[in-house]
PDB file of C-alpha atoms in Angstrom:
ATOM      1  CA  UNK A   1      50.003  -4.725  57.826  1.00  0.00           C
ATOM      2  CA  UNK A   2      53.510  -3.468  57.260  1.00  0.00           C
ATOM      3  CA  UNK A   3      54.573  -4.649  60.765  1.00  0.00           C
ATOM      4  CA  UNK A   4      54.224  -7.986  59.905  1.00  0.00           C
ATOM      5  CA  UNK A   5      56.923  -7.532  57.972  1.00  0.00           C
ATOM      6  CA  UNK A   6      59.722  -6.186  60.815  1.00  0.00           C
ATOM      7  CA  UNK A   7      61.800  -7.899  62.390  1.00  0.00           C
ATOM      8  CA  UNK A   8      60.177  -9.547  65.789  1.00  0.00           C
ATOM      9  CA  UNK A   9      63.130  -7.373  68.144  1.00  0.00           C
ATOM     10  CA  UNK A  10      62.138  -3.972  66.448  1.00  0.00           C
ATOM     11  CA  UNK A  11      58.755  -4.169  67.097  1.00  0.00           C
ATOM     12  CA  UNK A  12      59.082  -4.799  70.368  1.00  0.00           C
ATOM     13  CA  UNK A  13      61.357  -2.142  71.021  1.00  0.00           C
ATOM     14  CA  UNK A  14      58.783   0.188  69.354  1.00  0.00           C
ATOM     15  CA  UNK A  15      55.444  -1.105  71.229  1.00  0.00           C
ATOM     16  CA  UNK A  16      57.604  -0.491  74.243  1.00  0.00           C
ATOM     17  CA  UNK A  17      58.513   3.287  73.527  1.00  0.00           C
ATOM     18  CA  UNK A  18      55.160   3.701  73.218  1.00  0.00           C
ATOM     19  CA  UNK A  19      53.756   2.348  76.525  1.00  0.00           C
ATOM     20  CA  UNK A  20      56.417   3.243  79.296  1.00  0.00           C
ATOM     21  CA  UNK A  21      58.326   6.411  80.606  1.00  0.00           C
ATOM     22  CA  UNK A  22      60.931   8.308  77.971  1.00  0.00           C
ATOM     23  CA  UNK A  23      63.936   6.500  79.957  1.00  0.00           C
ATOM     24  CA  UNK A  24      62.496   3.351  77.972  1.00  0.00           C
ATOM     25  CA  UNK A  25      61.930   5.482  75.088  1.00  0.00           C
ATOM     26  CA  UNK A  26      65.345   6.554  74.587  1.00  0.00           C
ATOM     27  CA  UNK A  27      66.831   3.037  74.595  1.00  0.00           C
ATOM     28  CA  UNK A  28      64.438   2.000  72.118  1.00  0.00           C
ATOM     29  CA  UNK A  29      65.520   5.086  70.021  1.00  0.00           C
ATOM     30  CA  UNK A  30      69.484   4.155  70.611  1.00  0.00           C
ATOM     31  CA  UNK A  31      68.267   0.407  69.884  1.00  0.00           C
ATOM     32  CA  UNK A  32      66.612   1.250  66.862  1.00  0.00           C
ATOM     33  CA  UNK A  33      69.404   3.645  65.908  1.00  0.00           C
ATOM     34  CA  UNK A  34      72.229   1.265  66.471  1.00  0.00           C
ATOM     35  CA  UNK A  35      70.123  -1.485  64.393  1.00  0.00           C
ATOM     36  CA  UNK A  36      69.629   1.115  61.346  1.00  0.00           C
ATOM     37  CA  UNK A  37      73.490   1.994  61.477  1.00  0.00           C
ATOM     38  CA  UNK A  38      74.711  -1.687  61.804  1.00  0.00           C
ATOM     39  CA  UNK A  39      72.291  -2.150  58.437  1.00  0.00           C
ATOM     40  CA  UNK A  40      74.141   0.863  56.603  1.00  0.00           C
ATOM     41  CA  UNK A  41      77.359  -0.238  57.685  1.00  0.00           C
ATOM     42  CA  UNK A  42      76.282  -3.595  56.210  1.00  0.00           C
ATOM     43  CA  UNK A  43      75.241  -2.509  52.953  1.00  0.00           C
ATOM     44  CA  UNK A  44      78.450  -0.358  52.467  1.00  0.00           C
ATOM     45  CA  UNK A  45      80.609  -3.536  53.337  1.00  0.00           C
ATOM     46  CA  UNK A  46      78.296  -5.754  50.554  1.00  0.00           C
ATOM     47  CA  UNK A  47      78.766  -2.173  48.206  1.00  0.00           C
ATOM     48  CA  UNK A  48      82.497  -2.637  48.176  1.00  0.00           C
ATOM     49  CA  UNK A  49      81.610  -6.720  47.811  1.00  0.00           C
ATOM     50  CA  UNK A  50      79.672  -5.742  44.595  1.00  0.00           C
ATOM     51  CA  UNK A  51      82.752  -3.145  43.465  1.00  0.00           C
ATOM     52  CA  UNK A  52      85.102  -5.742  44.049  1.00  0.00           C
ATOM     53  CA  UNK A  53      83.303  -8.299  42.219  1.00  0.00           C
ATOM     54  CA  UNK A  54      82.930  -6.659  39.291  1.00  0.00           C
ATOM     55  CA  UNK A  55      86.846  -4.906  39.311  1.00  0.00           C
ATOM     56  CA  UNK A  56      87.386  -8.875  39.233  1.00  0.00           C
ATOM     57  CA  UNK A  57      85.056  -9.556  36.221  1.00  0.00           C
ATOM     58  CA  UNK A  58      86.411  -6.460  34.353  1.00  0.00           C
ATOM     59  CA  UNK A  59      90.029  -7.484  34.721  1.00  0.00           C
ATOM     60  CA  UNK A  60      89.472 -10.533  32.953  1.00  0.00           C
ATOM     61  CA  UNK A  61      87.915  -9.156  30.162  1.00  0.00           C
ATOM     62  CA  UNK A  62      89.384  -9.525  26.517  1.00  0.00           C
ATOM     63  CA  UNK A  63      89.567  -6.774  24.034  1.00  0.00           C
ATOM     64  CA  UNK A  64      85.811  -7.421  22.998  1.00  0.00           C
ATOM     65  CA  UNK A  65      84.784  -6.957  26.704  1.00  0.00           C
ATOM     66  CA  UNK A  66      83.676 -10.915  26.861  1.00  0.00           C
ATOM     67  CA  UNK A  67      85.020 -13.357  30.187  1.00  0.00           C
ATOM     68  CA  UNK A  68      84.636 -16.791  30.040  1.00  0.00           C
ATOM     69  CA  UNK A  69      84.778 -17.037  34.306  1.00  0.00           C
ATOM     70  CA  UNK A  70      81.447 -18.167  34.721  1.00  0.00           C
ATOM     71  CA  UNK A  71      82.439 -17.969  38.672  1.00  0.00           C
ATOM     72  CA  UNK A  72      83.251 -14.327  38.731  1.00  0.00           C
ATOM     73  CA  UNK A  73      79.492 -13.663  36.219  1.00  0.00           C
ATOM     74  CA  UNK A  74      78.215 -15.393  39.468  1.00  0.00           C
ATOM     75  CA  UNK A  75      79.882 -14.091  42.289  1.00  0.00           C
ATOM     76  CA  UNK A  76      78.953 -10.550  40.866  1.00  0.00           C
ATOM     77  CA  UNK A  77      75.386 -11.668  40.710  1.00  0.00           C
ATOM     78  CA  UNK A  78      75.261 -13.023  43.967  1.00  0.00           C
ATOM     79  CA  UNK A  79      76.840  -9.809  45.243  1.00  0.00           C
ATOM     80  CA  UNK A  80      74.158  -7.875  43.299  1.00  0.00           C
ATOM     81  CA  UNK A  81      71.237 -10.199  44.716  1.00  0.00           C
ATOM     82  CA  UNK A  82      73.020  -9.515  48.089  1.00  0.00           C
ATOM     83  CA  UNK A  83      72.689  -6.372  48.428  1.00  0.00           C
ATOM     84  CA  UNK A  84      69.302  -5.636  46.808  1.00  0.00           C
ATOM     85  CA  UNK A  85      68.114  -7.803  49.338  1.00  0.00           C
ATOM     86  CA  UNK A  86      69.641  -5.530  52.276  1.00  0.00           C
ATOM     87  CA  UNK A  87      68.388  -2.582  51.000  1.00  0.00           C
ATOM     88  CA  UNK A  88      64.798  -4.344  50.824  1.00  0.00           C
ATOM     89  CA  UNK A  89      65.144  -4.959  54.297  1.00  0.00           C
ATOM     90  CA  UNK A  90      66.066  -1.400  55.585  1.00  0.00           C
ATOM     91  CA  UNK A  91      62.677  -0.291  54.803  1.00  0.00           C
ATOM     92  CA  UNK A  92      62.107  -1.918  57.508  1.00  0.00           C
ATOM     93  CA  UNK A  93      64.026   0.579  59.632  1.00  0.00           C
ATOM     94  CA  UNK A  94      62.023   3.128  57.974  1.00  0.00           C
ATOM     95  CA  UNK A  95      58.499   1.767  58.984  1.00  0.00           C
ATOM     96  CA  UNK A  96      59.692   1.052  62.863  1.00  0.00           C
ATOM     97  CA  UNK A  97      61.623   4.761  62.735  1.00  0.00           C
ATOM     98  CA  UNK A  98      58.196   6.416  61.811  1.00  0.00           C
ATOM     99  CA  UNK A  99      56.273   4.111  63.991  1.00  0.00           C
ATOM    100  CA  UNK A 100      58.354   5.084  66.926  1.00  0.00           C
ATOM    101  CA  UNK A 101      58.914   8.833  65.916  1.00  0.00           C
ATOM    102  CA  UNK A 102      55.664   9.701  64.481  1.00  0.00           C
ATOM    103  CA  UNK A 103      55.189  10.473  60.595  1.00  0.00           C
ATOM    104  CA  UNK A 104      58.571  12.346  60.208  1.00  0.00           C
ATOM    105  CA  UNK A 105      58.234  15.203  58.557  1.00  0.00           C
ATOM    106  CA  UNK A 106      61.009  16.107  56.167  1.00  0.00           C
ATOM    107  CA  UNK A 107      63.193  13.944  57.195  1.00  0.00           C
ATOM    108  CA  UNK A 108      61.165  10.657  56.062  1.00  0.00           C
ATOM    109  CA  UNK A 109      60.298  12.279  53.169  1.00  0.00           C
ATOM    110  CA  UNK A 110      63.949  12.889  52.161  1.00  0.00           C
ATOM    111  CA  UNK A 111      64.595   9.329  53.078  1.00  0.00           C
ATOM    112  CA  UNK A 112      61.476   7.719  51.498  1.00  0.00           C
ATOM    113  CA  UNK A 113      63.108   9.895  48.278  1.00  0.00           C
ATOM    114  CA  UNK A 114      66.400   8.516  49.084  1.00  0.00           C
ATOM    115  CA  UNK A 115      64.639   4.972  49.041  1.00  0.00           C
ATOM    116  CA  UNK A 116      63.185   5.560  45.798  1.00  0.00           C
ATOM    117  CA  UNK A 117      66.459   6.498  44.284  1.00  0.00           C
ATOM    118  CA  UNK A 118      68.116   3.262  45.714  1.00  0.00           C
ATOM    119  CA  UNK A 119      65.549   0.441  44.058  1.00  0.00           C
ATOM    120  CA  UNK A 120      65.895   2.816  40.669  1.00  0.00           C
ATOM    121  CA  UNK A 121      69.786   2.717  40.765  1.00  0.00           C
ATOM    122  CA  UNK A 122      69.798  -0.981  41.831  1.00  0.00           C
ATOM    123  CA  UNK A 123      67.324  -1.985  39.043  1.00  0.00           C
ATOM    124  CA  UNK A 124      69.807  -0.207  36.473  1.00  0.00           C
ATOM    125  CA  UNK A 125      72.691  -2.187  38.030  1.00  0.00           C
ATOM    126  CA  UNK A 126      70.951  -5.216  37.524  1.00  0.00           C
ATOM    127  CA  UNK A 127      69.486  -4.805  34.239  1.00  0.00           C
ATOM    128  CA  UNK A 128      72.887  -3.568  33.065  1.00  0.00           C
ATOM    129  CA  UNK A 129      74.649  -6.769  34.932  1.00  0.00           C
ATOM    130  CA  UNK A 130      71.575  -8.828  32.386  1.00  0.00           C
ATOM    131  CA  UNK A 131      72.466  -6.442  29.528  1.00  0.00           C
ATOM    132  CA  UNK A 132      76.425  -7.801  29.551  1.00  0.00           C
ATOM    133  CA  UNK A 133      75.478 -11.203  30.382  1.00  0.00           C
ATOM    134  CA  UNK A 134      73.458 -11.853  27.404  1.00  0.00           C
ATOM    135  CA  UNK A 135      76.103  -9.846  25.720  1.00  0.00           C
ATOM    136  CA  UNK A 136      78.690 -11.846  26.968  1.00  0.00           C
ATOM    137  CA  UNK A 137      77.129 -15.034  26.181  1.00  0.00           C
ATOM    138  CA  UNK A 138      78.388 -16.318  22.531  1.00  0.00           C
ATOM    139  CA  UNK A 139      75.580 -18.901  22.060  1.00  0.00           C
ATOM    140  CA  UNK A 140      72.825 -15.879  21.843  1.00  0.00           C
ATOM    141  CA  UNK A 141      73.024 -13.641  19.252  1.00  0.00           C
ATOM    142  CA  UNK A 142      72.950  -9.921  20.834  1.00  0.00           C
ATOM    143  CA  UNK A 143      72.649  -6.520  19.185  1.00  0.00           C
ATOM    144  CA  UNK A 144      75.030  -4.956  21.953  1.00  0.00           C
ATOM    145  CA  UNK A 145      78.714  -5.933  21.892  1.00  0.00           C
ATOM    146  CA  UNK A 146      79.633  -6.920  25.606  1.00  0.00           C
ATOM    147  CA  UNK A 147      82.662  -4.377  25.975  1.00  0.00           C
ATOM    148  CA  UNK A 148      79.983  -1.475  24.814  1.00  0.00           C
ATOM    149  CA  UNK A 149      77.414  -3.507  27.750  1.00  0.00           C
ATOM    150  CA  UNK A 150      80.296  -3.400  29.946  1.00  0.00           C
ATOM    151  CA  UNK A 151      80.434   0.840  30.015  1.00  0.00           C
ATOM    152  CA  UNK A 152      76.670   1.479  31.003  1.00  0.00           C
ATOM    153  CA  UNK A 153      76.902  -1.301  34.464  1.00  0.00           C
ATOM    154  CA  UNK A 154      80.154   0.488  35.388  1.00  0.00           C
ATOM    155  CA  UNK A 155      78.130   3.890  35.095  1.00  0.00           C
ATOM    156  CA  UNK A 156      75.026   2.100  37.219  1.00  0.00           C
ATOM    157  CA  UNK A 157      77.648   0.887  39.932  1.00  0.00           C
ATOM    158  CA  UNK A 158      79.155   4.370  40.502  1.00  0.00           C
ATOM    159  CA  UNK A 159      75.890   5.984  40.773  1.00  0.00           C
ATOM    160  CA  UNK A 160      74.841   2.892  43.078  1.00  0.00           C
ATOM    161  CA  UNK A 161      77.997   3.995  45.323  1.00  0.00           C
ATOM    162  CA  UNK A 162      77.176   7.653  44.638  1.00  0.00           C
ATOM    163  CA  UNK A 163      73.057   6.640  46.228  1.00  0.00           C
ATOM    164  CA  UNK A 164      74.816   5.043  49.047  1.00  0.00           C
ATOM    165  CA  UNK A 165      76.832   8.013  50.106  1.00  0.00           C
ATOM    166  CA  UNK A 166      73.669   9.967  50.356  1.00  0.00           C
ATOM    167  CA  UNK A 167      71.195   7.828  51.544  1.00  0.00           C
ATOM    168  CA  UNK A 168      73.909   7.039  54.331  1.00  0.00           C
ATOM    169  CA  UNK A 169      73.554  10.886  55.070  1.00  0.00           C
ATOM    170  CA  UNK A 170      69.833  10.735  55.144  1.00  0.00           C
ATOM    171  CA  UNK A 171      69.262   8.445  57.967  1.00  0.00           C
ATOM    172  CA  UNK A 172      71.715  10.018  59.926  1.00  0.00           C
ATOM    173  CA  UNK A 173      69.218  13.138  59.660  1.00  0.00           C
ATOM    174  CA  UNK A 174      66.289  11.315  60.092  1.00  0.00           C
ATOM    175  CA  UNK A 175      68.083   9.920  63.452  1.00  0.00           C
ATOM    176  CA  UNK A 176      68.838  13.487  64.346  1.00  0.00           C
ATOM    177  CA  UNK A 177      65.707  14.331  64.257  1.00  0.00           C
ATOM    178  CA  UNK A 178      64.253  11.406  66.435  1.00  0.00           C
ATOM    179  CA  UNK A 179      67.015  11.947  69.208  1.00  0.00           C
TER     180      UNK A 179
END
Protein backbone atom coordinates (compact mmCIF):
# COMPACT_ATOMS: atom_id res chain seq x y z
CA UNK A 1 0.00 0.00 0.00
CA UNK A 2 0.83 3.67 -0.27
CA UNK A 3 1.31 3.91 3.54
CA UNK A 4 4.14 1.92 3.45
CA UNK A 5 5.64 4.50 1.93
CA UNK A 6 5.07 7.54 4.79
CA UNK A 7 7.04 8.42 7.04
CA UNK A 8 6.63 6.12 10.42
CA UNK A 9 5.60 9.73 12.64
CA UNK A 10 2.80 10.65 10.04
CA UNK A 11 1.13 7.64 10.16
CA UNK A 12 0.86 7.54 13.50
CA UNK A 13 -0.41 10.84 13.86
CA UNK A 14 -3.10 9.85 11.29
CA UNK A 15 -4.20 6.29 12.85
CA UNK A 16 -4.52 8.41 15.94
CA UNK A 17 -6.99 11.14 14.50
CA UNK A 18 -8.88 8.47 13.56
CA UNK A 19 -9.39 6.52 16.82
CA UNK A 20 -9.64 9.21 19.69
CA UNK A 21 -11.70 12.45 20.50
CA UNK A 22 -11.24 15.71 17.95
CA UNK A 23 -8.86 17.33 20.77
CA UNK A 24 -6.39 14.51 19.38
CA UNK A 25 -7.59 15.17 16.02
CA UNK A 26 -6.67 18.66 15.84
CA UNK A 27 -3.05 18.13 16.93
CA UNK A 28 -2.64 15.59 14.42
CA UNK A 29 -4.06 18.14 11.85
CA UNK A 30 -1.53 21.05 13.28
CA UNK A 31 1.18 18.10 13.28
CA UNK A 32 0.55 17.16 9.92
CA UNK A 33 0.20 20.80 8.88
CA UNK A 34 3.38 22.00 10.45
CA UNK A 35 5.22 18.82 8.77
CA UNK A 36 3.71 19.78 5.16
CA UNK A 37 4.83 23.54 5.70
CA UNK A 38 8.37 22.70 7.09
CA UNK A 39 8.54 20.44 3.58
CA UNK A 40 7.48 23.61 1.41
CA UNK A 41 9.64 25.79 3.23
CA UNK A 42 12.31 23.17 2.44
CA UNK A 43 11.85 22.89 -1.11
CA UNK A 44 11.78 26.76 -1.57
CA UNK A 45 15.20 26.97 0.38
CA UNK A 46 16.70 23.89 -2.13
CA UNK A 47 14.65 26.17 -5.16
CA UNK A 48 16.86 29.14 -4.47
CA UNK A 49 19.90 26.29 -3.99
CA UNK A 50 19.08 25.18 -7.62
CA UNK A 51 18.76 29.18 -8.82
CA UNK A 52 21.88 29.86 -7.26
CA UNK A 53 23.64 27.03 -8.70
CA UNK A 54 22.95 27.61 -11.95
CA UNK A 55 23.40 31.86 -11.72
CA UNK A 56 26.96 30.30 -10.76
CA UNK A 57 27.26 28.00 -13.85
CA UNK A 58 25.90 30.78 -16.16
CA UNK A 59 28.40 33.36 -14.98
CA UNK A 60 31.15 31.35 -16.03
CA UNK A 61 30.06 30.77 -19.29
CA UNK A 62 32.13 31.90 -22.45
CA UNK A 63 30.66 33.51 -25.46
CA UNK A 64 29.67 29.97 -26.90
CA UNK A 65 27.72 29.27 -23.63
CA UNK A 66 30.40 26.28 -22.72
CA UNK A 67 32.11 26.13 -18.73
CA UNK A 68 34.80 24.04 -18.11
CA UNK A 69 33.84 23.96 -13.95
CA UNK A 70 33.04 20.52 -13.82
CA UNK A 71 32.22 21.40 -9.92
CA UNK A 72 29.59 23.96 -10.60
CA UNK A 73 27.94 21.12 -13.78
CA UNK A 74 27.81 19.08 -10.46
CA UNK A 75 26.73 21.13 -7.80
CA UNK A 76 23.77 22.17 -10.16
CA UNK A 77 23.00 18.54 -10.62
CA UNK A 78 23.12 17.68 -7.20
CA UNK A 79 20.87 20.66 -6.49
CA UNK A 80 18.53 19.38 -9.24
CA UNK A 81 18.62 15.66 -7.81
CA UNK A 82 17.95 17.48 -4.45
CA UNK A 83 15.10 18.80 -4.93
CA UNK A 84 13.31 16.30 -7.21
CA UNK A 85 13.79 14.12 -4.46
CA UNK A 86 11.81 16.55 -1.94
CA UNK A 87 9.14 17.00 -4.07
CA UNK A 88 8.90 13.02 -4.40
CA UNK A 89 8.57 12.94 -0.87
CA UNK A 90 5.72 15.53 -0.34
CA UNK A 91 3.38 13.21 -1.90
CA UNK A 92 3.66 11.84 0.99
CA UNK A 93 1.92 14.73 2.73
CA UNK A 94 -0.67 14.34 0.21
CA UNK A 95 -1.56 10.60 0.94
CA UNK A 96 -1.50 11.19 5.01
CA UNK A 97 -3.59 14.75 4.32
CA UNK A 98 -6.35 12.67 2.48
CA UNK A 99 -6.01 9.80 4.81
CA UNK A 100 -6.65 12.04 7.72
CA UNK A 101 -9.18 14.46 5.95
CA UNK A 102 -11.06 12.13 3.84
CA UNK A 103 -10.81 12.19 -0.14
CA UNK A 104 -10.60 16.06 -0.41
CA UNK A 105 -12.65 17.26 -2.72
CA UNK A 106 -11.35 20.15 -4.78
CA UNK A 107 -8.80 20.90 -2.92
CA UNK A 108 -6.75 17.49 -3.55
CA UNK A 109 -7.68 17.63 -6.85
CA UNK A 110 -6.12 21.10 -7.37
CA UNK A 111 -3.13 19.81 -5.54
CA UNK A 112 -2.86 16.34 -7.17
CA UNK A 113 -2.94 18.91 -10.51
CA UNK A 114 -0.43 21.02 -8.87
CA UNK A 115 1.65 17.69 -8.36
CA UNK A 116 1.39 16.80 -11.84
CA UNK A 117 2.65 20.12 -12.98
CA UNK A 118 5.71 19.86 -10.57
CA UNK A 119 7.26 16.24 -11.90
CA UNK A 120 6.45 17.81 -15.65
CA UNK A 121 8.40 21.10 -14.91
CA UNK A 122 11.15 19.19 -13.00
CA UNK A 123 11.57 16.60 -15.83
CA UNK A 124 12.05 19.69 -18.32
CA UNK A 125 14.64 21.13 -15.88
CA UNK A 126 16.44 18.09 -15.93
CA UNK A 127 16.33 17.10 -19.41
CA UNK A 128 17.31 20.67 -20.28
CA UNK A 129 20.27 20.52 -17.44
CA UNK A 130 21.20 16.87 -19.88
CA UNK A 131 20.49 18.90 -23.05
CA UNK A 132 23.53 21.61 -22.06
CA UNK A 133 25.64 19.03 -20.60
CA UNK A 134 26.05 17.02 -23.63
CA UNK A 135 26.17 20.35 -25.29
CA UNK A 136 28.71 21.52 -23.20
CA UNK A 137 30.81 18.56 -23.44
CA UNK A 138 33.53 19.05 -26.43
CA UNK A 139 34.43 15.32 -26.72
CA UNK A 140 30.66 14.51 -28.09
CA UNK A 141 29.66 15.87 -31.08
CA UNK A 142 26.10 17.69 -30.46
CA UNK A 143 23.62 19.20 -32.90
CA UNK A 144 22.69 22.00 -30.24
CA UNK A 145 25.31 24.66 -29.47
CA UNK A 146 25.50 24.88 -25.53
CA UNK A 147 24.77 28.78 -25.29
CA UNK A 148 21.41 27.98 -27.53
CA UNK A 149 20.99 24.69 -24.65
CA UNK A 150 21.67 27.18 -22.10
CA UNK A 151 18.22 29.47 -23.03
CA UNK A 152 15.58 26.54 -22.84
CA UNK A 153 16.99 25.26 -18.83
CA UNK A 154 16.83 28.95 -17.84
CA UNK A 155 13.12 28.96 -19.26
CA UNK A 156 12.48 25.34 -17.31
CA UNK A 157 13.97 26.92 -13.99
CA UNK A 158 11.67 29.99 -14.04
CA UNK A 159 8.67 28.01 -14.69
CA UNK A 160 10.04 25.49 -11.92
CA UNK A 161 10.02 28.72 -9.52
CA UNK A 162 6.80 29.90 -11.18
CA UNK A 163 5.18 25.82 -10.08
CA UNK A 164 6.54 26.46 -6.72
CA UNK A 165 4.76 29.70 -6.09
CA UNK A 166 1.54 27.98 -6.83
CA UNK A 167 1.76 24.74 -5.58
CA UNK A 168 2.93 26.61 -2.28
CA UNK A 169 -0.63 28.27 -2.55
CA UNK A 170 -2.34 24.99 -3.05
CA UNK A 171 -1.54 23.28 0.11
CA UNK A 172 -2.21 26.16 2.01
CA UNK A 173 -5.92 25.62 0.60
CA UNK A 174 -5.96 22.16 0.98
CA UNK A 175 -4.91 22.93 4.82
CA UNK A 176 -7.74 25.39 4.95
CA UNK A 177 -9.93 23.13 4.15
CA UNK A 178 -8.85 20.35 6.70
CA UNK A 179 -8.76 22.95 9.67
Amino acid sequence: SAFGLCPSNLISQTEMAKSTPTANSEKAATALDSEMMTHQAEMNDLLGKLQKSFEALAAVTDTRGHTSDKALLKAHEADITALRNAVREHKLFLIADIHHCGSGGKQADLMMVHQQQMKAVLYDVVDTFFTYETANDTSIDSSEPAEDALTPHRAALKELGDASVQHDEAMKQMMKRCA
